[in-house]
XYZ file of C-alpha atoms in Angstrom:
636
model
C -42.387 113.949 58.809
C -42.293 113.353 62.298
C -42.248 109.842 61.809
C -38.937 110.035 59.960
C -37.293 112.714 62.426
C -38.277 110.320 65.226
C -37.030 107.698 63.159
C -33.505 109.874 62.488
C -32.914 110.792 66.060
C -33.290 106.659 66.755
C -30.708 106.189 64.537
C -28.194 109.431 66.124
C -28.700 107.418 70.095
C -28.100 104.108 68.394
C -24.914 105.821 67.044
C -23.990 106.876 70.378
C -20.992 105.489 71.922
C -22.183 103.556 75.306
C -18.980 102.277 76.318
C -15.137 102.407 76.001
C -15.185 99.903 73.200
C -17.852 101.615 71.704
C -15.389 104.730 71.597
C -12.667 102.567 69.938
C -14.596 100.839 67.388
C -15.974 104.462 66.844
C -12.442 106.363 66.627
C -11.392 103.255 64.283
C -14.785 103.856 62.324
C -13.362 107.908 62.066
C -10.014 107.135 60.528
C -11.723 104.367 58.408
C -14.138 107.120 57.590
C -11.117 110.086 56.451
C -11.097 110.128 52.409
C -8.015 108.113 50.960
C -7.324 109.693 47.519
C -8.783 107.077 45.064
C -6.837 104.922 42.649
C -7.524 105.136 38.711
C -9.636 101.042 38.234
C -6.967 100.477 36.111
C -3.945 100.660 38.647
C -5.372 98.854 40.950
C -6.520 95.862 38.450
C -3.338 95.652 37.093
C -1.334 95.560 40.812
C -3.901 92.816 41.895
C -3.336 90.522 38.853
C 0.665 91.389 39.312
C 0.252 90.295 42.335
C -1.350 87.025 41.400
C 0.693 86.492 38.771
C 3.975 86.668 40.530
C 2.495 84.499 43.464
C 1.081 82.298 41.087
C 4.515 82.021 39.923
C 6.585 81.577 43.244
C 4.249 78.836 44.055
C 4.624 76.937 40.579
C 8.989 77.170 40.762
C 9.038 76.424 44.338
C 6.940 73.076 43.748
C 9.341 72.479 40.519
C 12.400 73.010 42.127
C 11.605 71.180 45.243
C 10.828 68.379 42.367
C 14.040 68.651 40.990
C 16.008 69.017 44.248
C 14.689 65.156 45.237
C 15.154 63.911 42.204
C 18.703 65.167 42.591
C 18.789 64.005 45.841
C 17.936 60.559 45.091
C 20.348 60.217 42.011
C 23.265 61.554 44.613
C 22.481 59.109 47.145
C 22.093 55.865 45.434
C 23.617 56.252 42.345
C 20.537 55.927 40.579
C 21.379 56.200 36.916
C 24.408 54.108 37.322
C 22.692 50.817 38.796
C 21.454 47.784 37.164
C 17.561 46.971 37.498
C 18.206 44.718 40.234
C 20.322 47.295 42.697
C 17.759 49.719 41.626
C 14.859 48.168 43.348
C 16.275 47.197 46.379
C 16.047 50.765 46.967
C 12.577 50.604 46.986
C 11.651 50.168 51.274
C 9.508 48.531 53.174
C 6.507 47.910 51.462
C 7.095 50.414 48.494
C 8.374 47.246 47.484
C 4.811 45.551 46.818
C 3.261 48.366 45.418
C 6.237 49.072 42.795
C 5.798 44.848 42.043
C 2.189 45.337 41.141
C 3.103 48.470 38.620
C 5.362 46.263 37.003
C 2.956 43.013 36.662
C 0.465 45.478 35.264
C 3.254 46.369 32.497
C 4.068 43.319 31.922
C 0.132 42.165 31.635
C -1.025 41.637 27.815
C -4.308 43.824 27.960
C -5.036 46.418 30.928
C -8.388 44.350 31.541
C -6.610 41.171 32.371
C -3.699 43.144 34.674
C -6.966 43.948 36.786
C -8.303 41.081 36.541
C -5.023 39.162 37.986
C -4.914 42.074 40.146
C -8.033 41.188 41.806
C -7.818 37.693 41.520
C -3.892 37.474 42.684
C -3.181 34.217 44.078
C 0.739 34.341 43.173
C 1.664 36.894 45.868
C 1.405 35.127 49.350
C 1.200 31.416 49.826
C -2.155 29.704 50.422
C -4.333 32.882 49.547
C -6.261 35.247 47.059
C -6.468 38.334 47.256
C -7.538 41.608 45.924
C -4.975 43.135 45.661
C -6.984 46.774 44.178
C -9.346 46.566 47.158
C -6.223 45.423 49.736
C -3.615 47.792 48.892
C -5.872 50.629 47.240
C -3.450 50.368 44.168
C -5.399 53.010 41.844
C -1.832 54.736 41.851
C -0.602 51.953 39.917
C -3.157 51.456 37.651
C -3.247 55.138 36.800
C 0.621 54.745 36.369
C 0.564 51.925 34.159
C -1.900 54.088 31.931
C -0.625 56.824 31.704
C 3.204 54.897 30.397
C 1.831 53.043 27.798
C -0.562 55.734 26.904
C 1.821 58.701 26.520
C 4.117 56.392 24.792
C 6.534 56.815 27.691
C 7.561 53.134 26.982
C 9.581 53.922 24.080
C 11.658 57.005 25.647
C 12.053 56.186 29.277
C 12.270 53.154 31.560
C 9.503 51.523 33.962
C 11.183 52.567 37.047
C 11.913 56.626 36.232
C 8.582 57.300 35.644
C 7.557 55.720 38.370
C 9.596 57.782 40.467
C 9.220 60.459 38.619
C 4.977 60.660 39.241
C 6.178 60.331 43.173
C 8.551 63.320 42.331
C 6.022 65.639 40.672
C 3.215 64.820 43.500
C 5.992 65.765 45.872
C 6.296 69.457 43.730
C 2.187 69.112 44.028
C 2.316 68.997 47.727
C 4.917 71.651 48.323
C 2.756 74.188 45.848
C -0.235 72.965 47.774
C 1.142 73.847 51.194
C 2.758 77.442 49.604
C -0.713 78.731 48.179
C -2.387 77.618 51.921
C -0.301 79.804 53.458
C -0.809 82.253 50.712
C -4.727 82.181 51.026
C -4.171 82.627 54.739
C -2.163 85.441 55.438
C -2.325 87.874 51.574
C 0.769 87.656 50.919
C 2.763 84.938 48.673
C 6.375 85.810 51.111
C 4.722 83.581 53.591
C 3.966 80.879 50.919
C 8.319 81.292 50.260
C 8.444 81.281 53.639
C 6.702 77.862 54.341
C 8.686 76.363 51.083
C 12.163 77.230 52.951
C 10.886 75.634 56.477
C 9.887 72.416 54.706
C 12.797 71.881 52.567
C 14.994 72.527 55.635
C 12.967 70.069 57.871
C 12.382 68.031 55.434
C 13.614 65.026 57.423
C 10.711 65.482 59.770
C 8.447 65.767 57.414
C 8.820 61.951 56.063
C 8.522 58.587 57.735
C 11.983 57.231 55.758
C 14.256 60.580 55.181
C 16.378 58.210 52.106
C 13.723 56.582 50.487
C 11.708 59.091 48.487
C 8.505 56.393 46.571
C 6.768 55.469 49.907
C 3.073 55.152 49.755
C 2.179 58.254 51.904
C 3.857 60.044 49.335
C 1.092 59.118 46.776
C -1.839 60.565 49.056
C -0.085 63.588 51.270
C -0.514 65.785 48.316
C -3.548 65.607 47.426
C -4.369 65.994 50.732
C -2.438 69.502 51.419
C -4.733 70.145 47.814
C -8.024 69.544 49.979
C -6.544 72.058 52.689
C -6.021 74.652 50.335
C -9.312 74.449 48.077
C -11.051 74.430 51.358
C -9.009 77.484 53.133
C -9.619 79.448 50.174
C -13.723 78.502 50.022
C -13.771 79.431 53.862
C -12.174 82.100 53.172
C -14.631 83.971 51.092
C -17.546 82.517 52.452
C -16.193 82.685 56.657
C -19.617 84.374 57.469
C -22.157 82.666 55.813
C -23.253 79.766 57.224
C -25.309 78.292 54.455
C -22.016 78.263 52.300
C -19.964 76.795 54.675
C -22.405 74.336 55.096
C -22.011 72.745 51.391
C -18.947 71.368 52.576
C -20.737 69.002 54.245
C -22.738 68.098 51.187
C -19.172 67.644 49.408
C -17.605 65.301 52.015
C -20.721 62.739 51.672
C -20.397 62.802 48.256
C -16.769 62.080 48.466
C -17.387 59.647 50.894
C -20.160 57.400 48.757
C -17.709 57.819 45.835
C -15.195 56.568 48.020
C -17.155 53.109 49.256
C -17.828 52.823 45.797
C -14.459 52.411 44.485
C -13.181 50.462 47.257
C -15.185 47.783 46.716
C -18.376 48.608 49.077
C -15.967 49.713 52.411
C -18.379 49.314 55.099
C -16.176 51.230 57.572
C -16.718 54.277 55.747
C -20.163 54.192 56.526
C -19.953 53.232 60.204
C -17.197 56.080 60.894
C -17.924 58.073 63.361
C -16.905 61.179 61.197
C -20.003 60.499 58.852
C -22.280 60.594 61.539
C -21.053 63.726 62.820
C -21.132 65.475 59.739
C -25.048 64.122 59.555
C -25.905 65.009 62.681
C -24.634 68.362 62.099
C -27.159 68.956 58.603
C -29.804 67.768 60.952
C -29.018 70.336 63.599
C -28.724 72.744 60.728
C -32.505 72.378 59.624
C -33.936 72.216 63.112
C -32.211 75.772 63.992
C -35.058 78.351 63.733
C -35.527 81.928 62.793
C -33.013 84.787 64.308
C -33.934 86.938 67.221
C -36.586 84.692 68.436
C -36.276 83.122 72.060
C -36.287 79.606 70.858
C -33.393 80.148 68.760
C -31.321 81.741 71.532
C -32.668 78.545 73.483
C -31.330 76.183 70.386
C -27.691 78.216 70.203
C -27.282 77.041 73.637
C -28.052 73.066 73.666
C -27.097 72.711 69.886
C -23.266 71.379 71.215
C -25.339 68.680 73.377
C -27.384 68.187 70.393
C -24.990 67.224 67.704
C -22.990 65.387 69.947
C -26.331 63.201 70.809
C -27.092 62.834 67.404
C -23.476 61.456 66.547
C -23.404 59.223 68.899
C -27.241 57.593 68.243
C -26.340 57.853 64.204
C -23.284 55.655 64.735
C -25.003 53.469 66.850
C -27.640 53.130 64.077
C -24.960 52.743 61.691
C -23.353 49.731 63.161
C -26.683 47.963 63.803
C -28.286 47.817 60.452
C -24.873 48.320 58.476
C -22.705 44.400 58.014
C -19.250 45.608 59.547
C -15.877 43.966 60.587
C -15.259 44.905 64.140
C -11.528 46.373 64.223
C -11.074 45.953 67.782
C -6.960 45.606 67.902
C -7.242 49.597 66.815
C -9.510 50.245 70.250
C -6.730 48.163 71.793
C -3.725 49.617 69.744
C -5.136 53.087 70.886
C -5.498 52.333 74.901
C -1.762 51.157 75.008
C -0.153 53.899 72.907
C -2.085 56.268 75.412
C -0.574 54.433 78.061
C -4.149 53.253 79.095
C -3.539 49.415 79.094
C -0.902 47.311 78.795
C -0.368 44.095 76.033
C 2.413 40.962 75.783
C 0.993 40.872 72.127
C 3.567 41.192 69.983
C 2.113 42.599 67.100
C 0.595 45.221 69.064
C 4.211 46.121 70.461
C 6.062 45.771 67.256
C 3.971 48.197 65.880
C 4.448 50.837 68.548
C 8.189 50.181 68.318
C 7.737 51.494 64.857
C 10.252 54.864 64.440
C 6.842 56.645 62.807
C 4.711 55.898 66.017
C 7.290 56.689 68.656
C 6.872 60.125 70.734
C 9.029 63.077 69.322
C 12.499 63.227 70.850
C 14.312 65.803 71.736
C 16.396 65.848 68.736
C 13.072 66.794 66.670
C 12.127 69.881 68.592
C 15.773 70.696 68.723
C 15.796 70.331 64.785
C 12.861 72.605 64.922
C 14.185 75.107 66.894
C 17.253 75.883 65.202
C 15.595 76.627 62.196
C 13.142 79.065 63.769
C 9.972 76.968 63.026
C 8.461 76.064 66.524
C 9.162 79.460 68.268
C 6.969 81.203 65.861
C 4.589 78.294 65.064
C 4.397 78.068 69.215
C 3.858 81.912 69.139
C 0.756 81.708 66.588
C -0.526 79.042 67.835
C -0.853 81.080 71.478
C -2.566 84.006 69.106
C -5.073 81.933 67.318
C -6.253 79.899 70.095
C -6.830 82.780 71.764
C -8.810 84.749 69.304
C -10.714 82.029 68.641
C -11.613 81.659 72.550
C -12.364 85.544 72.381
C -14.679 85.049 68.975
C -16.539 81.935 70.890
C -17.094 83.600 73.930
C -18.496 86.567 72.399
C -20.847 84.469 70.338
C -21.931 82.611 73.157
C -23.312 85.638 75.239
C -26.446 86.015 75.992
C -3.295 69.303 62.855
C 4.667 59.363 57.032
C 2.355 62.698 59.147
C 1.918 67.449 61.643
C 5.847 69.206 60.195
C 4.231 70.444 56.961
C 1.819 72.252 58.999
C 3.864 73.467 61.604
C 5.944 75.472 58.350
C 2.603 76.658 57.170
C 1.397 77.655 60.107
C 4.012 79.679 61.244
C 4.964 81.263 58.105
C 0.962 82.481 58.125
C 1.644 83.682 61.300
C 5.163 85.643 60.434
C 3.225 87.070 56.982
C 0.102 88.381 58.404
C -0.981 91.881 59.505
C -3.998 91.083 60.738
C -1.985 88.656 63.223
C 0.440 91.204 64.231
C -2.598 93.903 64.588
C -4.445 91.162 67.082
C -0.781 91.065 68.949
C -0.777 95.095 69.158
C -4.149 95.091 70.417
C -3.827 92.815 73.377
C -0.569 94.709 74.057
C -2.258 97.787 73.757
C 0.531 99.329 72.165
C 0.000 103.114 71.204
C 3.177 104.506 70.604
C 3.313 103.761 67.188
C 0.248 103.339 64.912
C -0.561 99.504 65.354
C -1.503 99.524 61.116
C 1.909 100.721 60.102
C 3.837 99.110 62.059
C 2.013 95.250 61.456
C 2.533 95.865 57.974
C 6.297 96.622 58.436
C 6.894 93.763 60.536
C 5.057 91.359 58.417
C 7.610 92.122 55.286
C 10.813 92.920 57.743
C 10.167 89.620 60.011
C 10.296 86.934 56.907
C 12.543 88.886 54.890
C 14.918 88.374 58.160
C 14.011 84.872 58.708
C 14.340 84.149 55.254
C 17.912 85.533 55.110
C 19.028 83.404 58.415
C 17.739 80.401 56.619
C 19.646 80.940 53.615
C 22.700 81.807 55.338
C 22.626 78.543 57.817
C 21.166 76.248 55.843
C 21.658 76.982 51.895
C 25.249 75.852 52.514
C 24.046 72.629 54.124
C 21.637 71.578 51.253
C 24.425 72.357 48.288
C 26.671 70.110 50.059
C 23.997 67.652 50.353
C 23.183 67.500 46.749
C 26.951 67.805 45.530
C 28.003 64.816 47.772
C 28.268 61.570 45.521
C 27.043 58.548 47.941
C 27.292 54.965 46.727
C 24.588 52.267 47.486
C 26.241 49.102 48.058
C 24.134 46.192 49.144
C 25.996 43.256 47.564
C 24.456 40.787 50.245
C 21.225 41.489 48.678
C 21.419 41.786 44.922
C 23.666 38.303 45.538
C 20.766 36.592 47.587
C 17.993 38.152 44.942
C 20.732 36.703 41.740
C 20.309 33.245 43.840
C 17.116 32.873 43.950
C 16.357 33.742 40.357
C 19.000 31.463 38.898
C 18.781 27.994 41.483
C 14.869 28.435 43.372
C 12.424 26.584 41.721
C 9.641 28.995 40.056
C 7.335 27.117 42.450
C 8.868 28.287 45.380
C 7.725 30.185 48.356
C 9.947 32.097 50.683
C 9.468 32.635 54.200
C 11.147 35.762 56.172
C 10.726 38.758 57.342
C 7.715 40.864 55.808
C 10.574 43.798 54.518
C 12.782 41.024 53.033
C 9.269 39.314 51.166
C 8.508 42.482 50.007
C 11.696 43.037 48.176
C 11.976 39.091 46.987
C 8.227 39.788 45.216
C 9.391 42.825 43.553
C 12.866 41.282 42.683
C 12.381 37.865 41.992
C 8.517 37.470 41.639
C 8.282 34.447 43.858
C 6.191 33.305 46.406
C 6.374 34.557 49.451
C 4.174 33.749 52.823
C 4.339 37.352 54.613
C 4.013 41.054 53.596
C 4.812 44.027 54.861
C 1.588 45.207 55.143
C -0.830 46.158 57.852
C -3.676 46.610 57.770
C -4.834 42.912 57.254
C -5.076 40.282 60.551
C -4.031 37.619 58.707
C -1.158 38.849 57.489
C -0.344 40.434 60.432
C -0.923 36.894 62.152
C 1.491 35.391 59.538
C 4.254 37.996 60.134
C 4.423 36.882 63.410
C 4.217 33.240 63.327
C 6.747 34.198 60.956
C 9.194 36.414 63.083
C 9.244 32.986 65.491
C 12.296 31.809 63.598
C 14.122 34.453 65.837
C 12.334 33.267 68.933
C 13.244 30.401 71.231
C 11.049 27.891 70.340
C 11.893 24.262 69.425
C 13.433 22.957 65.510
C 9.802 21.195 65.350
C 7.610 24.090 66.557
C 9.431 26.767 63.402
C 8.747 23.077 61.312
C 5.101 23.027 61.913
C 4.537 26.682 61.466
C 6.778 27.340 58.190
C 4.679 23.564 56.780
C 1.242 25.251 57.105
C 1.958 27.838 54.840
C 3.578 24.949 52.384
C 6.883 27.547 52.645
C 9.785 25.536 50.916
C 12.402 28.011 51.720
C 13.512 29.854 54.853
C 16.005 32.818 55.343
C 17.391 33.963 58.318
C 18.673 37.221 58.575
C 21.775 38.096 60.243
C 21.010 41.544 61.181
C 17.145 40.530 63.517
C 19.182 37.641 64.700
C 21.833 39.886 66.337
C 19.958 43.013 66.499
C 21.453 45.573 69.019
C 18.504 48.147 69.309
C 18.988 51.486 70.765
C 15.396 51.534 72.460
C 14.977 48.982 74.937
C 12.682 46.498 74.646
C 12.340 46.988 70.987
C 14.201 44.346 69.213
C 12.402 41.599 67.465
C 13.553 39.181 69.254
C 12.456 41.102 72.659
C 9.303 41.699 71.924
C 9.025 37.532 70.842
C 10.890 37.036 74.346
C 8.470 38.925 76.145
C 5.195 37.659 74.319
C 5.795 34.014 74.461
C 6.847 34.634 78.502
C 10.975 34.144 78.164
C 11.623 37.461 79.667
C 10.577 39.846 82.439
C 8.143 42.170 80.898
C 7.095 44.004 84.025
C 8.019 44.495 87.940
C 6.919 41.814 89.465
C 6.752 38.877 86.371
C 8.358 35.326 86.546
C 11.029 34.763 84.235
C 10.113 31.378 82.412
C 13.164 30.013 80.962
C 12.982 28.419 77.647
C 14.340 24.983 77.060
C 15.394 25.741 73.506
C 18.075 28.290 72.567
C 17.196 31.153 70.284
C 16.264 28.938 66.507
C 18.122 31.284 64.511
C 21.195 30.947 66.043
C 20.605 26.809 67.007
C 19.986 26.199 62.937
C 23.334 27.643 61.929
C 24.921 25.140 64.065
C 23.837 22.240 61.680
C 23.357 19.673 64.185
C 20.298 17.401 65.539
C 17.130 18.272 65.564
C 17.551 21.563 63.364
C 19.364 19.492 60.131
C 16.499 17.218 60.810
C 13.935 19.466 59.273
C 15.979 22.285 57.391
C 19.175 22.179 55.041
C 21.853 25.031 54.837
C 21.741 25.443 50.835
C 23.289 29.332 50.766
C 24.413 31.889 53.027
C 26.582 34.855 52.901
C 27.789 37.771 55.043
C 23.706 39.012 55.501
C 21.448 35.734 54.930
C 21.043 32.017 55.371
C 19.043 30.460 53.360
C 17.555 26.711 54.590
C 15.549 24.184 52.195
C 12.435 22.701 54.574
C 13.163 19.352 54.272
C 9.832 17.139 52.934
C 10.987 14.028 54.200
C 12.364 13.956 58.105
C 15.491 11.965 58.588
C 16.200 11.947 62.369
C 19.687 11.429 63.249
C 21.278 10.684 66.739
């Protein structure tokens, strides 16, 4: 007995408020503590599955409608229904245009074995090489799209090209959904998930690396992506304090990673990422962390940073020594220059960071953001978060084609949550009003407000958008494209720029030397031997270089040639002045004059050299299109 009163009286001290946030927690523990009149089991079931259901819901129409919404878009602004094959897929940008040509050779393939088999063994795409074209271009999408047409039996009710589009459009739906039940998960309430849906439909030309062209590739993978962030926001969520659950997630990414070097052919660079050793060397310092409590493990909490980040670094090391791995050392040196850390003639290297989708926001974009209310509040949570997570760490330690979607999610969290508006209140310490109350109020007042500012600016804006009948008229192209198919031997291959290839293999099915693609250095070496046709380098130099890859056709567009860029430095032909040393790059550079005038305006001329080695055979307002002559005739 005296045992258990000593025991008992232990227990009363421990109880004992020691400080002034002992008295808090303790007053918070009191009103926690008062009785709250219980609800029948049944009420409460049924307003938690009304509440799911109707979330549930929201999330399902606002993925549907945003669906429908760019599939309306898309018929508005090129006419869509109302074009021939042809005009349609010129539409089809940048290199949308290759992928799109390999769904339709797998259509047009007599068994799906031998479309894969071509696939893999494609030597009819680019001059002078075979490729796989699965492994190259990671074209599961297509396969699965070809399936799924002839499967379903879409072939006899709808054509190639809509339900190609329409996949894109219903991963599209996917992604918004995805993004809507993240927020959800995050803050308890499904407003903010309507709340995210409104910000990304409104900035929904920041949230895409072509705003008019709807099938690009990053289209295919985005959403399945924002599906990753949500399974794994809602798993974190009920499991945020145990460590062993969290911890299978590591388990899950290896697995996903294996199955991933599997079915792209044996990827070494998945193994030698650094991400897979970090993940490792994190289940490592998992199993050497000892029991709770004891001084060792206090000892481990404190050199287990220094630990993992040891461990990473040796893994990796290991990794690359034992693992047979290609060596992507233009992405080390794409990295130092974009960071301002080096400097490079290369042109390549600079075309790339010319590229709209690697170029620093401009003011215009956090402008864009700002009107509709996005960044103030995403800035806002941002400031809270970071915060409590610096307050969480510190107590522990005693002894982010594309960033938009996010920004809407994040903020509309943020706007939704009591529990964010409570951590507000208490840094503020704000005791007029209870803090409890009022967070709830102003996390259904604040969105309900924002949501009916939105509708009010912008609802207007996106009617008028969809209502707005816009013609695509390209007759340059769908001319040069009839050309080719009716005079160009089927023989033939094309040299150009990589865009223009792209859309000649998807249009024509010819040859071509280049593609717009970029993640190979040989065809990244070819676009720019290529691209020297608007340099100024001599009639025999473009000769020798257009020969090698046996191209029997060149065209010359009109629009490179006399490019006026609005970023300096940026035009083709700039960055081919400036990396074969016919401009000032730099303070303090010679400026090496070139003997030759600029080859793309020289050949139009039609005199010696140039009709030498190429012959004018059609041109209109866009293109000119020159035959490489096989047998040299010099005339004086």
């Amino acid at each position: 007995m005296a045992e258990e009163e000593g025991a008992v009286i232990e227990l009363r001290q421990r109880k004992k408020p020691k400080s002034s946030e002992n008295k808090e927690s303790a007053k918070e523990e009191k009103i926690n503590d008062t009785p709250i009149p219980e609800r029948a089991p049944k009420y409460v079931l049924f307003q938690r599955f009304a509440k799911i259901f109707i979330g549930c819901l929201a999330a399902v129409t606002s993925g549907m409608m945003y669906a429908l919404y760019l599939s309306a878009y898309h018929e508005r602004k090129f006419w869509f229904s109302n074009r021939q094959e042809l005009e349609r897929e010129i539409t089809f940008q940048g290199d949308s245009a290759i992928y799109y040509s390999y769904y339709k050779d797998m259509l047009k393939a007599p068994s799906f074995e031998r479309g894969v088999y071509e696939l893999t063994h494609n030597n009819k795409t680019v001059s002078l090489k075979t490729i796989n074209a699965v492994q190259q271009m990671s074209l599961y999408p297509e396969l699965i799209a070809s399936v799924l047409y002839q499967a379903t039996g879409s072939n006899e009710i709808i054509e190639p090209v809509y339900f190609y589009i329409g996949i894109v459009f219903g991963l599209q739906g996917i992604y918004v959904t995805a993004l809507f039940v993240t927020s959800w998960l995050m803050s308890g309430t499904w407003l903010a998930g309507m709340l995210t849906v409104a910000w990304f439909i409104i900035n929904r030309v920041d949230t895409t690396r072509i705003e008019y062209s709807i099938p690009l590739r990053e289209n295919w993978a985005l959403p399945y992506f924002a599906c990753q962030v949500a399974a794994l926001t809602g798993y974190l969520k009920s499991n945020l304090n145990t460590y062993g659950e969290v911890h299978e997630v590591y388990k899950i990414y290896i697995f996903s990673l294996f199955l991933g070097y599997l079915l792209q052919f044996e990827n070494s660079a998945l193994l030698v990422s650094p991400l897979l050793s970090l993940v490792v060397a994190l289940m490592l310092a998992k199993c050497l962390q000892v029991k709770k409590g004891t001084f060792i493990a206090k000892i481990m909490k404190v050199i287990n940073f220094y630990l993992v980040c040891t461990l990473t670094v040796t893994l990796n090391i290991i990794m690359k020594m034992f693992v047979p791995h290609k060596e992507h050392g233009h992405m080390l040196k794409f990295l130092e220059v974009k960071f301002g850390l080096n400097m490079t003639k290369n042109f390549t290297m600079n075309w790339l960071l010319c590229q709209e989708s690697l170029q620093a926001p401009s003011r215009a974009f956090f402008l864009r953001l700002t009107q509709s209310s996005v960044l103030p509040f995403y800035t806002l949570v941002l400031i809270i978060c970071f915060f409590s997570m610096l307050q969480v760490i510190f107590r522990r330690i005693n002894l982010k084609y594309l960033w938009t979607p996010y920004v809407c999610m994040l903020a509309a969290f943020g706007v939704c949550s009591p529990e964010l508006w409570m951590t507000l209140f208490k840094w503020l310490r704000l005791r007029t009003v209870h803090p409890v109350l009022l967070a709830l109020i102003l996390s259904m007042a604040v969105p309900t407000i924002i949501g009916l500012s939105l509708w009010k600016e912008f609802f207007p804006r996106l009617m008028t958008e969809l209502t707005e009948l816009q013609e695509f008229y390209d007759p340059d192209t769908v001319e040069l494209m009839t050309w080719i198919k009716r005079q160009a031997p089927v023989a033939a291959v094309f040299a150009g720029s990589p865009q223009l290839m792209g859309a000649i293999k998807l249009c024509t099915g010819w040859m071509v030397t280049s593609l717009p693609l970029y993640n190979d250095d040989d065809l990244l070496k070819r676009n720019e031997n290529i691209y020297q046709i608007y340099s100024k380098r001599s009639a025999e130099d473009i000769y020798k270089i257009l020969t090698s890859y046996k191209t029997n056709y060149l065209i010359v567009e009109d629009a490179i040639c006399n490019e006026v860029g609005t970023t300096r430095g940026c035009r083709v032909k700039d960055l081919l002045d400036i990396a074969n040393g016919h401009v000032v790059c730099e303070e303090g550079d010679k400026l090496t004059y070139s003997k030759y005038g600029r080859f793309c305006h020289e050949v139009k001329i039609n005199y010696s050299p140039y009709v030498n080695y190429f012959t004018r055979v059609y041109w209109n307002r866009s293109y000119f299109v020159y035959k490489i002559n096989t047998v040299i005739s010099f005339q004086s």
